[in-house]
Amino acid sequence: MKCRTCGKKASVNMRQHKLALCKEHYLEWIPAQAERFIEKYRMFTHDEKILVAVSGGKDSLSLWDILLRLGYAADGLYICLGIDEGIAYSFESQRLTEKFAAERGLKLNVVNVQQEYGETIPEFAGRSQRGKGKPCSVCGLTKRHIMNRIARDFGYDVLATGHNLDDEAAVLFGNTLTWSGEYLLRQGPVLPATPGLARKVKPLCRLYEREMLAYSLLRSIEYIYDECPFAEGATSIYYKELLNKLENDRPGAKLAFYLSFLEARKKGLFAEPEAIQQELHPCRSCGQPTSAPGLCAFCRMVKKD
Ligand code: SF4
Ligand code: ZN
């Protein structure tokens, strides 16, 4: 396999794009692709202040790296969840994220859930009705709350996450199996800002997981290899495996699935019926929009209601 650009030996072969590239040209191709998607979906401009949610994993650290290489003003946000039983997942991911930021002189906001709200994610989950033992629902609620809070309090225009195509296709697959109209409507590369909530964007949404893995390895980005221990057995992982089988037989199927969804959405296939438009108002405690009367779900959880 030869690099399409220079003819030297290729390092990465992408069957789905019928494209092979050497290390040098691959490391140029990925940011160029990201830039193309940032512009195409009007995610943000060079004048805006970006907050990147970094978990210490390959996708979010690579995203931060790419945005900086493209000349964007991007700070990081690390949320310490306190998931350290068995393996020191939070400890290690925080260490690697802080190292990444320190080595490059970047600004990293760190929020420690236990220090700020009194309990770790597994502790919150242990006594919550949500999730029944599995902390993922509590964890998602908490991360959303903190990301919105930091974006608002520190004046960031936009919040960027490292979701890749495999993540997006798996979520889409799940939502399609149940035809969850409301979720389908909200899934996409950009979620516009609403009163009290920052714009959310996913610049890597069209890049395959293995493309991001190759990028992080070729850029020598040190990231946490371990998944969160609670990810094991997650339905999204099962969907990813199914989609990988499909992709293996038909290279490009995953991307086509996601892109044809975006096309259908653009054509209004998932237009919002009146019935699912919810009345939102600010939470009495934190001010973030909620449909619940009084306190939002996060504040109710923290206040042990
Ligand atoms: Fe949180 Fe871990 Fe669940 Fe992800 S897998 S939502 S990090 S508890
Ligand atoms: Zn609240």
mmCIF file of C-alpha atoms and ligand atoms in Angstrom:
data_model
loop_
_atom_site.group_PDB
_atom_site.id
_atom_site.type_symbol
_atom_site.label_atom_id
_atom_site.label_comp_id
_atom_site.label_asym_id
_atom_site.label_seq_id
_atom_site.Cartn_x
_atom_site.Cartn_y
_atom_site.Cartn_z
ATOM 1 C CA MET A 1 0.000 0.000 0.000
ATOM 2 C CA LYS A 2 1.321 3.376 -0.986
ATOM 3 C CA CYS A 3 0.410 6.845 0.275
ATOM 4 C CA ARG A 4 -1.925 8.505 -2.175
ATOM 5 C CA THR A 5 -0.247 11.872 -1.656
ATOM 6 C CA CYS A 6 3.480 11.079 -1.843
ATOM 7 C CA GLY A 7 3.765 7.448 -2.946
ATOM 8 C CA LYS A 8 5.811 6.419 0.104
ATOM 9 C CA LYS A 9 4.847 3.389 2.173
ATOM 10 C CA ALA A 10 1.382 3.931 3.707
ATOM 11 C CA SER A 11 0.895 3.755 7.489
ATOM 12 C CA VAL A 12 -2.899 3.809 7.495
ATOM 13 C CA ASN A 13 -5.225 2.153 5.016
ATOM 14 C CA MET A 14 -8.857 3.277 5.101
ATOM 15 C CA ARG A 15 -10.929 0.831 3.078
ATOM 16 C CA GLN A 16 -14.038 2.886 3.773
ATOM 17 C CA HIS A 17 -12.536 5.855 1.890
ATOM 18 C CA LYS A 18 -10.407 3.798 -0.540
ATOM 19 C CA LEU A 19 -7.542 5.860 0.783
ATOM 20 C CA ALA A 20 -4.098 4.977 2.150
ATOM 21 C CA LEU A 21 -1.713 7.556 3.618
ATOM 22 C CA CYS A 22 1.763 7.686 5.123
ATOM 23 C CA LYS A 23 2.227 8.980 8.678
ATOM 24 C CA GLU A 24 3.030 12.525 7.632
ATOM 25 C CA HIS A 25 0.076 12.897 5.308
ATOM 26 C CA TYR A 26 -2.312 11.078 7.634
ATOM 27 C CA LEU A 27 -1.464 13.548 10.389
ATOM 28 C CA GLU A 28 -2.334 16.355 7.984
ATOM 29 C CA TRP A 29 -5.453 14.669 6.651
ATOM 30 C CA ILE A 30 -7.211 14.225 10.030
ATOM 31 C CA PRO A 31 -7.144 17.907 11.085
ATOM 32 C CA ALA A 32 -8.106 18.929 7.542
ATOM 33 C CA GLN A 33 -11.123 16.625 7.749
ATOM 34 C CA ALA A 34 -12.071 17.995 11.173
ATOM 35 C CA GLU A 35 -11.766 21.552 9.869
ATOM 36 C CA ARG A 36 -14.016 20.672 6.953
ATOM 37 C CA PHE A 37 -16.732 19.353 9.314
ATOM 38 C CA ILE A 38 -16.355 22.316 11.696
ATOM 39 C CA GLU A 39 -17.045 24.646 8.774
ATOM 40 C CA LYS A 40 -19.678 22.527 7.063
ATOM 41 C CA TYR A 41 -21.819 22.231 10.193
ATOM 42 C CA ARG A 42 -20.940 25.767 11.381
ATOM 43 C CA MET A 43 -19.695 24.498 14.736
ATOM 44 C CA PHE A 44 -17.607 27.534 15.728
ATOM 45 C CA THR A 45 -15.271 30.193 14.400
ATOM 46 C CA HIS A 46 -11.731 31.260 15.232
ATOM 47 C CA ASP A 47 -13.158 34.154 17.275
ATOM 48 C CA GLU A 48 -15.054 31.932 19.678
ATOM 49 C CA LYS A 49 -13.917 30.494 22.993
ATOM 50 C CA ILE A 50 -14.137 26.711 23.040
ATOM 51 C CA LEU A 51 -14.339 24.377 26.020
ATOM 52 C CA VAL A 52 -13.259 20.806 25.234
ATOM 53 C CA ALA A 53 -14.543 18.097 27.558
ATOM 54 C CA VAL A 54 -11.527 15.823 28.097
ATOM 55 C CA SER A 55 -11.773 12.429 29.756
ATOM 56 C CA GLY A 56 -8.160 11.315 29.317
ATOM 57 C CA GLY A 57 -9.222 8.973 26.509
ATOM 58 C CA LYS A 58 -7.820 9.009 22.977
ATOM 59 C CA ASP A 59 -10.737 10.798 21.317
ATOM 60 C CA SER A 60 -11.024 13.812 23.597
ATOM 61 C CA LEU A 61 -7.263 14.350 23.906
ATOM 62 C CA SER A 62 -6.877 14.011 20.133
ATOM 63 C CA LEU A 63 -9.717 16.486 19.628
ATOM 64 C CA TRP A 64 -7.976 19.006 21.862
ATOM 65 C CA ASP A 65 -4.723 18.414 19.961
ATOM 66 C CA ILE A 66 -6.461 18.872 16.589
ATOM 67 C CA LEU A 67 -8.244 22.098 17.594
ATOM 68 C CA LEU A 68 -4.961 23.593 18.789
ATOM 69 C CA ARG A 69 -3.173 22.540 15.603
ATOM 70 C CA LEU A 70 -5.954 24.259 13.655
ATOM 71 C CA GLY A 71 -5.381 27.456 15.650
ATOM 72 C CA TYR A 72 -8.596 27.492 17.686
ATOM 73 C CA ALA A 73 -8.773 28.935 21.205
ATOM 74 C CA ALA A 74 -9.610 25.806 23.190
ATOM 75 C CA ASP A 75 -9.401 25.198 26.944
ATOM 76 C CA GLY A 76 -10.062 21.834 28.567
ATOM 77 C CA LEU A 77 -12.510 20.603 31.179
ATOM 78 C CA TYR A 78 -11.776 17.463 33.167
ATOM 79 C CA ILE A 79 -14.448 16.091 35.493
ATOM 80 C CA CYS A 80 -13.180 13.775 38.209
ATOM 81 C CA LEU A 81 -15.942 11.221 38.744
ATOM 82 C CA GLY A 82 -14.293 9.325 41.604
ATOM 83 C CA ILE A 83 -14.400 5.943 39.840
ATOM 84 C CA ASP A 84 -11.400 4.307 41.447
ATOM 85 C CA GLU A 85 -12.481 0.949 42.802
ATOM 86 C CA GLY A 86 -10.729 -2.028 41.273
ATOM 87 C CA ILE A 87 -8.740 0.049 38.816
ATOM 88 C CA ALA A 88 -7.702 3.658 39.444
ATOM 89 C CA TYR A 89 -9.661 4.863 36.432
ATOM 90 C CA SER A 90 -10.370 8.460 37.507
ATOM 91 C CA PHE A 91 -6.981 8.913 39.125
ATOM 92 C CA GLU A 92 -5.117 7.737 36.045
ATOM 93 C CA SER A 93 -7.248 9.588 33.514
ATOM 94 C CA GLN A 94 -6.826 12.825 35.498
ATOM 95 C CA ARG A 95 -3.076 12.327 35.682
ATOM 96 C CA LEU A 96 -2.795 11.840 31.913
ATOM 97 C CA THR A 97 -5.078 14.788 31.140
ATOM 98 C CA GLU A 98 -3.119 17.095 33.451
ATOM 99 C CA LYS A 99 0.129 15.881 31.931
ATOM 100 C CA PHE A 100 -1.159 16.567 28.414
ATOM 101 C CA ALA A 101 -2.188 20.108 29.402
ATOM 102 C CA ALA A 102 0.989 20.885 31.378
ATOM 103 C CA GLU A 103 3.315 19.717 28.604
ATOM 104 C CA ARG A 104 1.624 22.070 26.164
ATOM 105 C CA GLY A 105 0.970 24.967 28.556
ATOM 106 C CA LEU A 106 -2.819 24.687 28.163
ATOM 107 C CA LYS A 107 -5.584 25.834 30.448
ATOM 108 C CA LEU A 108 -7.430 22.935 32.057
ATOM 109 C CA ASN A 109 -10.473 23.401 34.283
ATOM 110 C CA VAL A 110 -10.795 20.533 36.768
ATOM 111 C CA VAL A 111 -13.993 19.765 38.657
ATOM 112 C CA ASN A 112 -13.926 17.088 41.332
ATOM 113 C CA VAL A 113 -17.454 15.767 41.858
ATOM 114 C CA GLN A 114 -16.828 14.532 45.398
ATOM 115 C CA GLN A 115 -15.167 17.757 46.537
ATOM 116 C CA GLU A 116 -17.882 19.963 45.060
ATOM 117 C CA TYR A 117 -20.985 17.899 45.650
ATOM 118 C CA GLY A 118 -20.040 15.674 48.590
ATOM 119 C CA GLU A 119 -20.079 12.243 46.940
ATOM 120 C CA THR A 120 -18.459 10.336 44.092
ATOM 121 C CA ILE A 121 -20.461 9.099 41.108
ATOM 122 C CA PRO A 122 -20.634 5.493 42.418
ATOM 123 C CA GLU A 123 -21.847 6.859 45.783
ATOM 124 C CA PHE A 124 -24.542 9.004 44.182
ATOM 125 C CA ALA A 125 -25.581 6.046 42.055
ATOM 126 C CA GLY A 126 -25.736 3.731 45.076
ATOM 127 C CA ARG A 127 -28.657 5.583 46.611
ATOM 128 C CA SER A 128 -30.307 6.963 43.502
ATOM 129 C CA GLN A 129 -33.423 5.644 41.784
ATOM 130 C CA ARG A 130 -31.690 6.265 38.476
ATOM 131 C CA GLY A 131 -29.899 3.440 36.767
ATOM 132 C CA LYS A 132 -30.540 0.812 39.471
ATOM 133 C CA GLY A 133 -26.968 0.048 40.462
ATOM 134 C CA LYS A 134 -25.351 1.115 37.161
ATOM 135 C CA PRO A 135 -23.951 4.610 37.600
ATOM 136 C CA CYS A 136 -24.084 5.641 33.922
ATOM 137 C CA SER A 137 -27.338 7.557 34.108
ATOM 138 C CA VAL A 138 -26.242 9.481 37.221
ATOM 139 C CA CYS A 139 -22.861 10.017 35.611
ATOM 140 C CA GLY A 140 -24.354 11.410 32.389
ATOM 141 C CA LEU A 141 -26.643 13.744 34.320
ATOM 142 C CA THR A 142 -23.721 15.012 36.416
ATOM 143 C CA LYS A 143 -21.364 15.510 33.474
ATOM 144 C CA ARG A 144 -24.021 17.445 31.524
ATOM 145 C CA HIS A 145 -24.707 19.652 34.516
ATOM 146 C CA ILE A 146 -21.043 20.441 35.155
ATOM 147 C CA MET A 147 -20.208 21.038 31.480
ATOM 148 C CA ASN A 148 -23.060 23.533 31.195
ATOM 149 C CA ARG A 149 -22.125 25.189 34.456
ATOM 150 C CA ILE A 150 -18.479 25.700 33.545
ATOM 151 C CA ALA A 151 -19.339 26.911 30.025
ATOM 152 C CA ARG A 152 -21.783 29.447 31.477
ATOM 153 C CA ASP A 153 -19.688 30.598 34.455
ATOM 154 C CA PHE A 154 -16.497 31.087 32.459
ATOM 155 C CA GLY A 155 -18.054 32.520 29.322
ATOM 156 C CA TYR A 156 -17.298 29.760 26.794
ATOM 157 C CA ASP A 157 -19.230 30.054 23.539
ATOM 158 C CA VAL A 158 -19.287 26.391 22.756
ATOM 159 C CA LEU A 159 -18.706 23.011 24.327
ATOM 160 C CA ALA A 160 -16.887 20.391 22.228
ATOM 161 C CA THR A 161 -16.885 16.654 22.925
ATOM 162 C CA GLY A 162 -14.801 13.883 21.365
ATOM 163 C CA HIS A 163 -17.631 11.627 20.137
ATOM 164 C CA ASN A 164 -16.467 9.760 17.047
ATOM 165 C CA LEU A 165 -18.453 8.122 14.260
ATOM 166 C CA ASP A 166 -18.612 4.772 16.063
ATOM 167 C CA ASP A 167 -20.119 6.473 19.124
ATOM 168 C CA GLU A 168 -22.627 8.402 17.053
ATOM 169 C CA ALA A 169 -23.618 5.427 14.896
ATOM 170 C CA ALA A 170 -24.152 3.256 18.002
ATOM 171 C CA VAL A 171 -26.397 5.873 19.628
ATOM 172 C CA LEU A 172 -28.250 6.343 16.355
ATOM 173 C CA PHE A 173 -28.719 2.592 16.024
ATOM 174 C CA GLY A 174 -30.194 2.394 19.526
ATOM 175 C CA ASN A 175 -32.526 5.323 18.904
ATOM 176 C CA THR A 176 -33.612 3.864 15.579
ATOM 177 C CA LEU A 177 -34.467 0.483 17.079
ATOM 178 C CA THR A 178 -37.005 2.232 19.282
ATOM 179 C CA TRP A 179 -37.738 5.161 16.914
ATOM 180 C CA SER A 180 -37.097 7.598 19.739
ATOM 181 C CA GLY A 181 -38.204 10.715 17.864
ATOM 182 C CA GLU A 182 -37.100 13.214 20.443
ATOM 183 C CA TYR A 183 -33.590 11.776 20.655
ATOM 184 C CA LEU A 184 -33.284 11.429 16.888
ATOM 185 C CA LEU A 185 -34.231 15.065 16.513
ATOM 186 C CA ARG A 186 -31.556 16.165 18.957
ATOM 187 C CA GLN A 187 -28.760 13.938 17.684
ATOM 188 C CA GLY A 188 -26.358 15.611 15.301
ATOM 189 C CA PRO A 189 -23.000 17.350 14.941
ATOM 190 C CA VAL A 190 -24.367 20.540 16.547
ATOM 191 C CA LEU A 191 -26.907 21.107 19.282
ATOM 192 C CA PRO A 192 -27.704 24.835 19.158
ATOM 193 C CA ALA A 193 -27.545 26.943 22.307
ATOM 194 C CA THR A 194 -30.785 27.420 24.194
ATOM 195 C CA PRO A 195 -31.445 29.848 27.063
ATOM 196 C CA GLY A 196 -29.112 28.719 29.858
ATOM 197 C CA LEU A 197 -27.309 26.039 27.819
ATOM 198 C CA ALA A 198 -24.205 26.411 25.653
ATOM 199 C CA ARG A 199 -23.987 25.178 22.059
ATOM 200 C CA LYS A 200 -22.648 21.617 21.911
ATOM 201 C CA VAL A 201 -20.566 20.301 19.013
ATOM 202 C CA LYS A 202 -18.887 17.051 17.956
ATOM 203 C CA PRO A 203 -16.084 17.829 15.504
ATOM 204 C CA LEU A 204 -15.028 14.148 15.238
ATOM 205 C CA CYS A 205 -18.509 12.793 14.488
ATOM 206 C CA ARG A 206 -17.544 11.690 10.964
ATOM 207 C CA LEU A 207 -14.230 10.096 11.887
ATOM 208 C CA TYR A 208 -14.066 6.365 12.611
ATOM 209 C CA GLU A 209 -12.873 5.158 15.985
ATOM 210 C CA ARG A 210 -9.935 3.384 14.342
ATOM 211 C CA GLU A 211 -9.004 6.587 12.528
ATOM 212 C CA MET A 212 -8.859 8.365 15.884
ATOM 213 C CA LEU A 213 -6.875 5.499 17.373
ATOM 214 C CA ALA A 214 -4.343 5.735 14.533
ATOM 215 C CA TYR A 215 -4.162 9.509 14.977
ATOM 216 C CA SER A 216 -3.499 9.320 18.720
ATOM 217 C CA LEU A 217 -0.827 6.639 18.242
ATOM 218 C CA LEU A 218 0.938 8.440 15.387
ATOM 219 C CA ARG A 219 0.862 11.701 17.377
ATOM 220 C CA SER A 220 2.221 9.828 20.448
ATOM 221 C CA ILE A 221 -0.617 11.076 22.619
ATOM 222 C CA GLU A 222 -0.546 9.342 25.990
ATOM 223 C CA TYR A 223 -4.107 8.376 26.894
ATOM 224 C CA ILE A 224 -5.851 5.993 29.248
ATOM 225 C CA TYR A 225 -6.253 2.580 27.571
ATOM 226 C CA ASP A 226 -8.719 1.229 30.085
ATOM 227 C CA GLU A 227 -12.379 1.877 29.617
ATOM 228 C CA CYS A 228 -14.398 2.987 32.606
ATOM 229 C CA PRO A 229 -15.125 -0.262 34.519
ATOM 230 C CA PHE A 230 -18.853 0.492 34.323
ATOM 231 C CA ALA A 231 -18.792 0.547 30.512
ATOM 232 C CA GLU A 232 -18.555 -3.247 30.495
ATOM 233 C CA GLY A 233 -21.660 -4.883 29.165
ATOM 234 C CA ALA A 234 -23.139 -1.571 28.020
ATOM 235 C CA THR A 235 -25.687 -1.820 25.226
ATOM 236 C CA SER A 236 -23.754 0.768 23.241
ATOM 237 C CA ILE A 237 -20.760 -1.594 23.122
ATOM 238 C CA TYR A 238 -22.980 -4.365 21.783
ATOM 239 C CA TYR A 239 -24.314 -2.026 19.090
ATOM 240 C CA LYS A 240 -20.755 -1.046 18.194
ATOM 241 C CA GLU A 241 -19.869 -4.707 17.717
ATOM 242 C CA LEU A 242 -22.887 -5.251 15.475
ATOM 243 C CA LEU A 243 -22.022 -2.207 13.401
ATOM 244 C CA ASN A 244 -18.409 -3.354 13.154
ATOM 245 C CA LYS A 245 -19.570 -6.656 11.657
ATOM 246 C CA LEU A 246 -21.565 -4.728 9.103
ATOM 247 C CA GLU A 247 -18.660 -2.403 8.392
ATOM 248 C CA ASN A 248 -16.339 -5.346 7.951
ATOM 249 C CA ASP A 249 -18.493 -6.802 5.177
ATOM 250 C CA ARG A 250 -19.361 -3.464 3.675
ATOM 251 C CA PRO A 251 -16.685 -0.824 4.239
ATOM 252 C CA GLY A 252 -18.324 2.579 4.580
ATOM 253 C CA ALA A 253 -21.678 1.274 5.835
ATOM 254 C CA LYS A 254 -21.319 2.960 9.217
ATOM 255 C CA LEU A 255 -20.606 6.341 7.701
ATOM 256 C CA ALA A 256 -23.440 5.942 5.180
ATOM 257 C CA PHE A 257 -25.840 5.065 8.011
ATOM 258 C CA TYR A 258 -24.922 8.230 9.905
ATOM 259 C CA LEU A 259 -24.811 10.552 6.888
ATOM 260 C CA SER A 260 -28.123 9.388 5.453
ATOM 261 C CA PHE A 261 -29.644 9.987 8.888
ATOM 262 C CA LEU A 262 -28.332 13.574 8.859
ATOM 263 C CA GLU A 263 -29.819 14.034 5.367
ATOM 264 C CA ALA A 264 -33.198 12.698 6.480
ATOM 265 C CA ARG A 265 -33.134 14.940 9.516
ATOM 266 C CA LYS A 266 -32.336 17.960 7.368
ATOM 267 C CA LYS A 267 -35.343 17.168 5.211
ATOM 268 C CA GLY A 268 -37.525 17.343 8.322
ATOM 269 C CA LEU A 269 -38.198 13.620 8.691
ATOM 270 C CA PHE A 270 -37.978 14.006 12.452
ATOM 271 C CA ALA A 271 -39.792 17.342 12.756
ATOM 272 C CA GLU A 272 -40.789 18.097 16.267
ATOM 273 C CA PRO A 273 -44.478 17.468 16.955
ATOM 274 C CA GLU A 274 -46.079 19.890 19.383
ATOM 275 C CA ALA A 275 -46.566 17.099 21.870
ATOM 276 C CA ILE A 276 -42.881 16.634 22.686
ATOM 277 C CA GLN A 277 -42.052 20.316 22.972
ATOM 278 C CA GLN A 278 -41.529 20.731 26.667
ATOM 279 C CA GLU A 279 -41.974 23.860 28.725
ATOM 280 C CA LEU A 280 -38.614 24.669 30.302
ATOM 281 C CA HIS A 281 -37.835 27.066 33.103
ATOM 282 C CA PRO A 282 -34.726 27.763 35.208
ATOM 283 C CA CYS A 283 -34.007 25.413 38.119
ATOM 284 C CA ARG A 284 -34.604 27.194 41.432
ATOM 285 C CA SER A 285 -31.171 26.230 42.697
ATOM 286 C CA CYS A 286 -28.704 26.191 39.783
ATOM 287 C CA GLY A 287 -30.548 28.159 37.111
ATOM 288 C CA GLN A 288 -30.133 25.551 34.378
ATOM 289 C CA PRO A 289 -33.259 24.878 32.308
ATOM 290 C CA THR A 290 -35.458 22.024 33.456
ATOM 291 C CA SER A 291 -38.946 20.713 32.751
ATOM 292 C CA ALA A 292 -39.423 19.638 36.367
ATOM 293 C CA PRO A 293 -41.208 22.057 38.696
ATOM 294 C CA GLY A 294 -38.745 23.627 41.157
ATOM 295 C CA LEU A 295 -35.419 21.831 41.126
ATOM 296 C CA CYS A 296 -33.713 20.134 38.154
ATOM 297 C CA ALA A 297 -32.897 16.414 38.312
ATOM 298 C CA PHE A 298 -29.263 17.086 39.197
ATOM 299 C CA CYS A 299 -30.050 19.421 42.093
ATOM 300 C CA ARG A 300 -32.638 17.004 43.414
ATOM 301 C CA MET A 301 -30.062 14.230 43.374
ATOM 302 C CA VAL A 302 -27.390 16.337 45.113
ATOM 303 C CA LYS A 303 -29.817 17.599 47.729
ATOM 304 C CA LYS A 304 -30.805 13.988 48.528
ATOM 305 C CA ASP A 305 -34.486 14.482 47.757
HETATM 306 FE FE1 SF4 B 1 -19.804 7.329 33.483
HETATM 307 FE FE2 SF4 B 1 -18.326 5.147 33.289
HETATM 308 FE FE3 SF4 B 1 -20.915 5.008 32.725
HETATM 309 FE FE4 SF4 B 1 -19.250 6.309 31.094
HETATM 310 S S1 SF4 B 1 -19.261 4.107 31.541
HETATM 311 S S2 SF4 B 1 -21.248 7.031 31.794
HETATM 312 S S3 SF4 B 1 -17.792 7.191 32.546
HETATM 313 S S4 SF4 B 1 -20.019 5.478 34.714
HETATM 314 ZN ZN ZN B 2 -30.528 22.632 39.241
#
